[in-house]
Amino acid sequence: MKVGTDGVLLGAWCPIGNAQHILDIGTGSGLIALMLAQRCEAQIVGVELDTEAALQARENVQASPFASRVKIVNSDIRDYTPSQLFDIVVSNPPFFTEGVIPPNLQRLQARHSQSLPYEMLIDAAYNLLNPAGLFCVILPSDTTQSFINSSIVKHFTPIRFTAVQTTPNKSPKRMLLCFKKGIESVTLIKDTLILATSEGKRSAEYEKLTEGFYLKK
């Protein structure tokens, strides 16, 4: 599984605070789990349904400086029963909700919401979070509102939404969303992240957000 911008964004953007235990649902190659391990001292678990992806994630973890704090579990999230709840749950979930289903099974699992419906993801996050824990995801903009509505119904409180634009003149293609478990009266923070300038170079704000993760040329 290739490193994608979506995973990089979520791994760099997700608020960490004083989290001690973090869960990455659908960890894939382990990218987000490893990014979060680089940013804090928490114990991190990545759960991955696909066996080959889970093996790859384990190899990546073992080759990293964070092997003692990152664990990869090959499991359906519905069957995962940890010994403790988590302070933060993150996910870069499947997002092809319509259109042609990819013929390759791995690609289907990685990119089609039939393998992890949003309602199932929201339920899993709620059940696996500590009280007042955080749930962070990245989604296509056109599926965001239904996801927000479903999360609120499940008793999550929206606390921050960041619209991701490729360039200044383009509409947002992705949304970074952060929810808090439970119902509270809070001021929702809404902001925008532009990835590249009109000339196609990385924007200063994207460089600053991800500077700890890209190799210097």
PDB file of N, CA, C and O in Angstrom, residues 7-8 10 15 21 24 41 58 64 84 86 91 117 123 145 151 156 166 170 190 212:
ATOM      1  N   GLY A   7      -3.439   9.973   4.356  1.00  0.00           N
ATOM      2  CA  GLY A   7      -2.866   9.433   5.583  1.00  0.00           C
ATOM      3  C   GLY A   7      -1.865  10.378   6.215  1.00  0.00           C
ATOM      4  O   GLY A   7      -1.832  10.546   7.437  1.00  0.00           O
ATOM      5  N   VAL A   8      -1.035  11.003   5.390  1.00  0.00           N
ATOM      6  CA  VAL A   8      -0.054  11.967   5.890  1.00  0.00           C
ATOM      7  C   VAL A   8      -0.757  13.130   6.587  1.00  0.00           C
ATOM      8  O   VAL A   8      -0.358  13.563   7.676  1.00  0.00           O
ATOM      9  N   LEU A  10      -3.810  13.212   7.983  1.00  0.00           N
ATOM     10  CA  LEU A  10      -4.438  12.810   9.238  1.00  0.00           C
ATOM     11  C   LEU A  10      -3.402  12.569  10.327  1.00  0.00           C
ATOM     12  O   LEU A  10      -3.579  12.980  11.475  1.00  0.00           O
ATOM     13  N   PRO A  15      -5.065  15.910  16.697  1.00  0.00           N
ATOM     14  CA  PRO A  15      -4.589  16.407  17.997  1.00  0.00           C
ATOM     15  C   PRO A  15      -4.175  15.250  18.903  1.00  0.00           C
ATOM     16  O   PRO A  15      -4.863  14.231  18.969  1.00  0.00           O
ATOM     17  N   HIS A  21      -3.111   6.029  25.028  1.00  0.00           N
ATOM     18  CA  HIS A  21      -3.455   4.880  24.196  1.00  0.00           C
ATOM     19  C   HIS A  21      -4.205   5.374  22.953  1.00  0.00           C
ATOM     20  O   HIS A  21      -5.211   6.073  23.080  1.00  0.00           O
ATOM     21  N   ASP A  24      -5.626   3.052  15.638  1.00  0.00           N
ATOM     22  CA  ASP A  24      -5.737   3.377  14.219  1.00  0.00           C
ATOM     23  C   ASP A  24      -6.541   2.268  13.552  1.00  0.00           C
ATOM     24  O   ASP A  24      -6.057   1.151  13.402  1.00  0.00           O
ATOM     25  N   GLU A  41       4.344   9.853  23.021  1.00  0.00           N
ATOM     26  CA  GLU A  41       4.885   8.678  23.708  1.00  0.00           C
ATOM     27  C   GLU A  41       3.813   7.634  23.996  1.00  0.00           C
ATOM     28  O   GLU A  41       4.020   6.716  24.785  1.00  0.00           O
ATOM     29  N   ARG A  58       3.453  -4.644  10.083  1.00  0.00           N
ATOM     30  CA  ARG A  58       4.347  -5.172  11.124  1.00  0.00           C
ATOM     31  C   ARG A  58       5.804  -5.029  10.712  1.00  0.00           C
ATOM     32  O   ARG A  58       6.660  -4.688  11.543  1.00  0.00           O
ATOM     33  N   SER A  64      11.117   0.480  12.343  1.00  0.00           N
ATOM     34  CA  SER A  64      11.048   1.855  12.846  1.00  0.00           C
ATOM     35  C   SER A  64      11.644   1.953  14.244  1.00  0.00           C
ATOM     36  O   SER A  64      11.889   0.935  14.900  1.00  0.00           O
ATOM     37  N   GLN A  84      -7.950  -2.528  27.107  1.00  0.00           N
ATOM     38  CA  GLN A  84      -8.201  -1.176  27.605  1.00  0.00           C
ATOM     39  C   GLN A  84      -8.862  -0.348  26.504  1.00  0.00           C
ATOM     40  O   GLN A  84      -8.783  -0.671  25.319  1.00  0.00           O
ATOM     41  N   PHE A  86      -9.371   3.480  24.527  1.00  0.00           N
ATOM     42  CA  PHE A  86      -8.391   4.377  23.933  1.00  0.00           C
ATOM     43  C   PHE A  86      -8.750   5.846  24.156  1.00  0.00           C
ATOM     44  O   PHE A  86      -9.923   6.205  24.268  1.00  0.00           O
ATOM     45  N   SER A  91      -8.889   7.186  11.897  1.00  0.00           N
ATOM     46  CA  SER A  91      -9.129   6.302  10.758  1.00  0.00           C
ATOM     47  C   SER A  91      -9.118   7.085   9.459  1.00  0.00           C
ATOM     48  O   SER A  91      -9.674   8.182   9.376  1.00  0.00           O
ATOM     49  N   PRO A 117     -18.554   0.090   6.505  1.00  0.00           N
ATOM     50  CA  PRO A 117     -19.550   1.162   6.426  1.00  0.00           C
ATOM     51  C   PRO A 117     -19.298   2.222   7.490  1.00  0.00           C
ATOM     52  O   PRO A 117     -18.843   1.920   8.595  1.00  0.00           O
ATOM     53  N   ASP A 123     -19.661   3.435  15.249  1.00  0.00           N
ATOM     54  CA  ASP A 123     -19.991   2.589  16.397  1.00  0.00           C
ATOM     55  C   ASP A 123     -18.724   2.036  17.052  1.00  0.00           C
ATOM     56  O   ASP A 123     -18.600   2.041  18.290  1.00  0.00           O
ATOM     57  N   GLN A 145     -21.076  15.505   5.292  1.00  0.00           N
ATOM     58  CA  GLN A 145     -22.255  15.889   6.055  1.00  0.00           C
ATOM     59  C   GLN A 145     -23.011  14.690   6.604  1.00  0.00           C
ATOM     60  O   GLN A 145     -23.456  14.702   7.756  1.00  0.00           O
ATOM     61  N   SER A 151     -22.527  10.757  13.214  1.00  0.00           N
ATOM     62  CA  SER A 151     -21.698  10.852  14.427  1.00  0.00           C
ATOM     63  C   SER A 151     -22.444  11.557  15.544  1.00  0.00           C
ATOM     64  O   SER A 151     -22.359  11.156  16.721  1.00  0.00           O
ATOM     65  N   PHE A 156     -21.532  11.841  19.443  1.00  0.00           N
ATOM     66  CA  PHE A 156     -20.245  12.511  19.313  1.00  0.00           C
ATOM     67  C   PHE A 156     -20.488  14.005  19.146  1.00  0.00           C
ATOM     68  O   PHE A 156     -21.450  14.419  18.505  1.00  0.00           O
ATOM     69  N   THR A 166      -6.729  21.491  -2.652  1.00  0.00           N
ATOM     70  CA  THR A 166      -5.492  21.184  -3.357  1.00  0.00           C
ATOM     71  C   THR A 166      -4.724  22.460  -3.664  1.00  0.00           C
ATOM     72  O   THR A 166      -3.516  22.557  -3.407  1.00  0.00           O
ATOM     73  N   LYS A 170      -9.380  25.890  -5.961  1.00  0.00           N
ATOM     74  CA  LYS A 170     -10.183  24.680  -6.074  1.00  0.00           C
ATOM     75  C   LYS A 170     -11.043  24.465  -4.830  1.00  0.00           C
ATOM     76  O   LYS A 170     -10.666  24.845  -3.718  1.00  0.00           O
ATOM     77  N   LYS A 190     -13.650  25.793  12.643  1.00  0.00           N
ATOM     78  CA  LYS A 190     -13.623  25.490  11.213  1.00  0.00           C
ATOM     79  C   LYS A 190     -12.490  26.266  10.558  1.00  0.00           C
ATOM     80  O   LYS A 190     -12.384  27.474  10.750  1.00  0.00           O
ATOM     81  N   GLY A 212       7.970  17.371   9.883  1.00  0.00           N
ATOM     82  CA  GLY A 212       8.658  16.328  10.633  1.00  0.00           C
ATOM     83  C   GLY A 212       8.637  14.962   9.962  1.00  0.00           C
ATOM     84  O   GLY A 212       9.225  14.004  10.477  1.00  0.00           O
TER      85      GLY A 212
END
